[in-house]
mmCIF file of C-alpha atoms in Angstrom:
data_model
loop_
_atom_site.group_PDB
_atom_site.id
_atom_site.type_symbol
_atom_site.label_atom_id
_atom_site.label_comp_id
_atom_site.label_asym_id
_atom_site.label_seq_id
_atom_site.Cartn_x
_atom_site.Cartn_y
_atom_site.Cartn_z
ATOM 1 C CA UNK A 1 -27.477 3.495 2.225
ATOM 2 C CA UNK A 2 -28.043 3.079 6.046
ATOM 3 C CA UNK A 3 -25.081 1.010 6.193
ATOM 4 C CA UNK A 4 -22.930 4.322 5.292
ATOM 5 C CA UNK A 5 -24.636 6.155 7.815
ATOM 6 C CA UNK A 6 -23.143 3.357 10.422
ATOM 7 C CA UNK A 7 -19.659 3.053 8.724
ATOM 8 C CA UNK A 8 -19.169 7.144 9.134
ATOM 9 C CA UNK A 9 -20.384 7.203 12.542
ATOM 10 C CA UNK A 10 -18.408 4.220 13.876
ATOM 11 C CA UNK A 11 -15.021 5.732 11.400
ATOM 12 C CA UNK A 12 -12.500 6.096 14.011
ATOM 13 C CA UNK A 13 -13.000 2.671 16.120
ATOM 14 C CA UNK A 14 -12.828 0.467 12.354
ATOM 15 C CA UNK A 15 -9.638 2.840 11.032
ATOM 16 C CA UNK A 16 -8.021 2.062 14.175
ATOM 17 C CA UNK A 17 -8.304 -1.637 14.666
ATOM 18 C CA UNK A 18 -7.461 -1.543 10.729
ATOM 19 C CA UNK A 19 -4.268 0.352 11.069
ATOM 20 C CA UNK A 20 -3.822 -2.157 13.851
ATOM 21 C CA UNK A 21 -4.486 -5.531 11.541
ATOM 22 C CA UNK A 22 -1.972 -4.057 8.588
ATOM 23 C CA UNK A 23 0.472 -3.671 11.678
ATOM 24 C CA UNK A 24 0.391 -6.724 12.652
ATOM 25 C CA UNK A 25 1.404 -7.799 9.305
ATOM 26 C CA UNK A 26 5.246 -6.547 10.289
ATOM 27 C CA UNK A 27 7.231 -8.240 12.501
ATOM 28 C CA UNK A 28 6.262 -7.790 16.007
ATOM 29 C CA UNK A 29 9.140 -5.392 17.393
ATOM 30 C CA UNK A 30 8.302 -2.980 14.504
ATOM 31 C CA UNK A 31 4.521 -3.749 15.121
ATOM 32 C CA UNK A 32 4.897 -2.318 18.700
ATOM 33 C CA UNK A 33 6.830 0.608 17.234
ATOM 34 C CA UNK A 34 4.470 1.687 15.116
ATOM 35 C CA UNK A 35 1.922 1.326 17.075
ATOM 36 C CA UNK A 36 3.301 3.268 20.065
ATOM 37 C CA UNK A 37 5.205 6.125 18.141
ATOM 38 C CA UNK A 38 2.680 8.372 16.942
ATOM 39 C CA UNK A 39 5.829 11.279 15.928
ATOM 40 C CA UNK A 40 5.432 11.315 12.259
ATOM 41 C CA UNK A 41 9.321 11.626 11.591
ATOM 42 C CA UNK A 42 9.903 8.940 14.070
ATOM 43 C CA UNK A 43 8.131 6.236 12.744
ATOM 44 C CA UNK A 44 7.179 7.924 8.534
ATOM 45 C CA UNK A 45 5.641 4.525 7.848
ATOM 46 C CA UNK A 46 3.018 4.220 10.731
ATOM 47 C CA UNK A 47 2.536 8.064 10.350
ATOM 48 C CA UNK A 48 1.949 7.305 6.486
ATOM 49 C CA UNK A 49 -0.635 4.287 6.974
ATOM 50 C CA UNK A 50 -2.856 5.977 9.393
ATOM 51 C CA UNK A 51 -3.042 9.075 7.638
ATOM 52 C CA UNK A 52 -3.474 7.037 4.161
ATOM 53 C CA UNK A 53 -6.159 4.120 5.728
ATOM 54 C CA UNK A 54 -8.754 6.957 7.545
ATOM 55 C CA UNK A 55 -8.134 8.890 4.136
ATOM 56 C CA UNK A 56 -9.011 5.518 2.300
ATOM 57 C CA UNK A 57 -12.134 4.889 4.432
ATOM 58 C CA UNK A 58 -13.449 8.217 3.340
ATOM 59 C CA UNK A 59 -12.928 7.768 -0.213
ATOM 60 C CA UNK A 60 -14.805 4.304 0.336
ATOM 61 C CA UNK A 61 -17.484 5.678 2.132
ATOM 62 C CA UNK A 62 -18.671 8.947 0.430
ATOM 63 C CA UNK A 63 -17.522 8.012 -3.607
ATOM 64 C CA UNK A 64 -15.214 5.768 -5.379
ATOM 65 C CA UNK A 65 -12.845 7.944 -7.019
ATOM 66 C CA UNK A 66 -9.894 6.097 -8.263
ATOM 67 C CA UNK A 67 -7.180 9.115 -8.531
ATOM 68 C CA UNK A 68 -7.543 10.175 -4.942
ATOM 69 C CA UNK A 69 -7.476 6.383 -3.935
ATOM 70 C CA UNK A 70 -4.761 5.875 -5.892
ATOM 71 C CA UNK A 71 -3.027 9.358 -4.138
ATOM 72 C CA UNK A 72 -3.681 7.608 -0.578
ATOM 73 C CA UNK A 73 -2.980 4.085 -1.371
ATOM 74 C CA UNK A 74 0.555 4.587 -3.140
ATOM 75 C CA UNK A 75 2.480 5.607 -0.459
ATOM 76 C CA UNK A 76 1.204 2.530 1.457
ATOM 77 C CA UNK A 77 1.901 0.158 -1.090
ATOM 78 C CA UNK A 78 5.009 1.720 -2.228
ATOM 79 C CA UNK A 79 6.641 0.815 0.845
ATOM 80 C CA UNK A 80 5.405 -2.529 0.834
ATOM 81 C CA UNK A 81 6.882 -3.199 -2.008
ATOM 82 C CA UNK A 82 10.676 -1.829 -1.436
ATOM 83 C CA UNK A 83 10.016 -4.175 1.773
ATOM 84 C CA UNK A 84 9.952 -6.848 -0.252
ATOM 85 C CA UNK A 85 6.333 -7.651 0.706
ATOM 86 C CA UNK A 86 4.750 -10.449 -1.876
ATOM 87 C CA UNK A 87 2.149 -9.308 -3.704
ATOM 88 C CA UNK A 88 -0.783 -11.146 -1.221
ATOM 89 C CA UNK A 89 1.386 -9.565 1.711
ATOM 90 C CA UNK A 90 1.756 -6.635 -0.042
ATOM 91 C CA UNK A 91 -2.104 -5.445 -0.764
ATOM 92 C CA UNK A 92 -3.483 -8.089 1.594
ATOM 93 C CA UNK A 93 -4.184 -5.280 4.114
ATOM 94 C CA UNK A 94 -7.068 -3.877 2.269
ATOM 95 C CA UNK A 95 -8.950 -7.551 3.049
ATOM 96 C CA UNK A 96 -8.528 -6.704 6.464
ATOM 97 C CA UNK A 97 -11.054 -3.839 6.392
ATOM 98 C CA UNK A 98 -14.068 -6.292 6.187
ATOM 99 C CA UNK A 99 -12.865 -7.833 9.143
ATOM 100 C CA UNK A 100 -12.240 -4.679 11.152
ATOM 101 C CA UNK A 101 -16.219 -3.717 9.914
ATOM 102 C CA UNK A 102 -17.104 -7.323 10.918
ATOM 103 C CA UNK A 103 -15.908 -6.964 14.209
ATOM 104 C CA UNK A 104 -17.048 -3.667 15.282
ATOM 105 C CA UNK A 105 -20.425 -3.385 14.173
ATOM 106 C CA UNK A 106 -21.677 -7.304 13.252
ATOM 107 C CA UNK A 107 -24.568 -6.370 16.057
ATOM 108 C CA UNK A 108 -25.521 -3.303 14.572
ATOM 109 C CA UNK A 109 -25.522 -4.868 11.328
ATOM 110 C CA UNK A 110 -27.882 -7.763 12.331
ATOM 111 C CA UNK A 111 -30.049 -5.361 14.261
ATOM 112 C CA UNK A 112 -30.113 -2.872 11.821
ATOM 113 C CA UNK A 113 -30.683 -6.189 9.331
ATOM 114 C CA UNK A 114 -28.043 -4.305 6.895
ATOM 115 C CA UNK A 115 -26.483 -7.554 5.587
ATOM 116 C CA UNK A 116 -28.400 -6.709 2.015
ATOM 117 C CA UNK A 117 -26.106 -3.330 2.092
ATOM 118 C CA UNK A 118 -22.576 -5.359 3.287
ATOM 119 C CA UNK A 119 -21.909 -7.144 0.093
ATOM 120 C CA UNK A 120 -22.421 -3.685 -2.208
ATOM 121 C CA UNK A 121 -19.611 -1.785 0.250
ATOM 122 C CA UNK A 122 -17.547 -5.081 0.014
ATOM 123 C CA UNK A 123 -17.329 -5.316 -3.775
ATOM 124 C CA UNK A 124 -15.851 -1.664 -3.084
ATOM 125 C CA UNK A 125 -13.317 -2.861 -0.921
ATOM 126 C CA UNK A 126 -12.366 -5.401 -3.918
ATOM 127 C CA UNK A 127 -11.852 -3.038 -6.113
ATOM 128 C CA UNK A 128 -9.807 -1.057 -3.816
ATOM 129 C CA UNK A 129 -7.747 -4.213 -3.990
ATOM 130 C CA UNK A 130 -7.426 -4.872 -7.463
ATOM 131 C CA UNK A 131 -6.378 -1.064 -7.784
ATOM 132 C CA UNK A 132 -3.929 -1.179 -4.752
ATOM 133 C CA UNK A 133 -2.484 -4.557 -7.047
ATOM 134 C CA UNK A 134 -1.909 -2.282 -10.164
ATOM 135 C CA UNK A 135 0.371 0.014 -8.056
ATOM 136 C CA UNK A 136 1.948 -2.936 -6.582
ATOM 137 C CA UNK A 137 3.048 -3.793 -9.614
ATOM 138 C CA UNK A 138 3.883 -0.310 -10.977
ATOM 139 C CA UNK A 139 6.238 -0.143 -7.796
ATOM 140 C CA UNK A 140 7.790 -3.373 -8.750
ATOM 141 C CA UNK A 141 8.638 -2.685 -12.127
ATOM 142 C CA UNK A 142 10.179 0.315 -11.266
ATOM 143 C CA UNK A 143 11.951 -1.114 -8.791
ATOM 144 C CA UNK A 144 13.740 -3.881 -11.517
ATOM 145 C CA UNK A 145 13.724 -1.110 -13.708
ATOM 146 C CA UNK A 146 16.383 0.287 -11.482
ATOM 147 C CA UNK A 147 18.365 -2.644 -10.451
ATOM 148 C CA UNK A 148 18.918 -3.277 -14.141
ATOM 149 C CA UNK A 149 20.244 0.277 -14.755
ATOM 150 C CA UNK A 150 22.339 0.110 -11.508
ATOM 151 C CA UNK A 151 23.888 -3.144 -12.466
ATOM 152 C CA UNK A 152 24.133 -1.738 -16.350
ATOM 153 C CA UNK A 153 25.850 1.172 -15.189
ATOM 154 C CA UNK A 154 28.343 -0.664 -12.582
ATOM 155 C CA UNK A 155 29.393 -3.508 -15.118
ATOM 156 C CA UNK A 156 29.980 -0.405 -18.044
ATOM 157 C CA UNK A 157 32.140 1.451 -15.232
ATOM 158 C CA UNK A 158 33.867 -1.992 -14.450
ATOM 159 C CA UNK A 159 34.769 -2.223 -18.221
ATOM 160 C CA UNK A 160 35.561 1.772 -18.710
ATOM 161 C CA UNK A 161 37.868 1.020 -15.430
ATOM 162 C CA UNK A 162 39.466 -1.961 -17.089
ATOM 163 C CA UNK A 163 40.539 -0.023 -20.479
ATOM 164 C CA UNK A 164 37.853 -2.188 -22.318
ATOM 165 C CA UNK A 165 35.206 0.305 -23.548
ATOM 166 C CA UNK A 166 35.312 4.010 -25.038
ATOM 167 C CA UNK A 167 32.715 5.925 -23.348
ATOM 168 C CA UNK A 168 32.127 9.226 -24.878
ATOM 169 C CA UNK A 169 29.360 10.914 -23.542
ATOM 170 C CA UNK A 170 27.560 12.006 -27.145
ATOM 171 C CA UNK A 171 27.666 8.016 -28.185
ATOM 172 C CA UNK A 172 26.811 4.817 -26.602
ATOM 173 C CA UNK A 173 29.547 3.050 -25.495
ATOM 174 C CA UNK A 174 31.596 0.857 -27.589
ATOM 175 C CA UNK A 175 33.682 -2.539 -27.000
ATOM 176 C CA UNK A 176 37.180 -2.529 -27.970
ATOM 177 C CA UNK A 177 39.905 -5.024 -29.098
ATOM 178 C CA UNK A 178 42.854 -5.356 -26.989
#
């Protein structure tokens, strides 16, 4: 694949105007900070999407494994789903790549008359998607998973408070008359 050849040698120029299109999908205060504070303890989420996207590229360009995708992509996503990203905002990043590839190397593409090869390394980047949509999820069911325990356990402290439950620790709790 010559395109691969072109995609590894031009790596650092698409990562960074990638990282740059997924910042620009914050709001545009933290968009300048995390494109200006490279300190990973200063800014964990900028430090955590360039490290994850150049990781990413790599996977896409030398194999397809889906566990280390998965490994790079969840810390990503993870975050964009506490942020209460939608699910389009959320994974809508990884679309972004074809532009980023469009953009820097269209000319070398049409010389090179690799446009056969683009559609093959694109169908990768979909199912980086659909993958990236599965931990979405994951994160988001987790995520009600917990509100649903947190509100469980404040309205069963709300009733132990009020005299109106029995909660022994080797039995579920149980409602009483008063």
């Amino acid at each position: 694949m010559r395109l691969k050849s072109l995609l590894v040698r031009n790596k650092q120029e698409i990562v960074k105007d990638w990282f740059n299109l997924l910042v620009e999908t914050y709001p545009a205060d933290s968009a300048q900070f995390m494109k200006r504070e490279n300190d990973p303890f200063a800014n964990p989420i900028g430090s955590s999407a360039r490290s994850g996207l150049e990781a990413i590229f790599d996977e896409l360009t030398s194999g397809m494994d889906s566990q280390p995708l998965t490994d790079f992509l969840d810390p990503i996503i993870r975050l964009r789903a506490i942020q209460n990203f939608s699910p389009s905002q959320a994974i809508g990043f990884i679309f972004l790549l074809r532009k980023s590839i469009r953009k820097k190397l269209s000319k070398e593409i049409s010389a090179s008359d690799l446009f056969n090869e683009l559609p093959e390394f694109e169908s990768r980047i979909d199912e980086l998607a659909l993958l990236a949509f599965d931990i979405y999820m994951e994160c988001r069911e987790k995520i009600y998973q917990l509100k649903e325990k947190e509100m469980k356990n404040g309205s069963l402290l709300a009733f132990s408070q009020k005299g109106l439950i029995n909660n022994k620790p080797d039995k579920d709790p149980v409602l009483q008359n008063k």
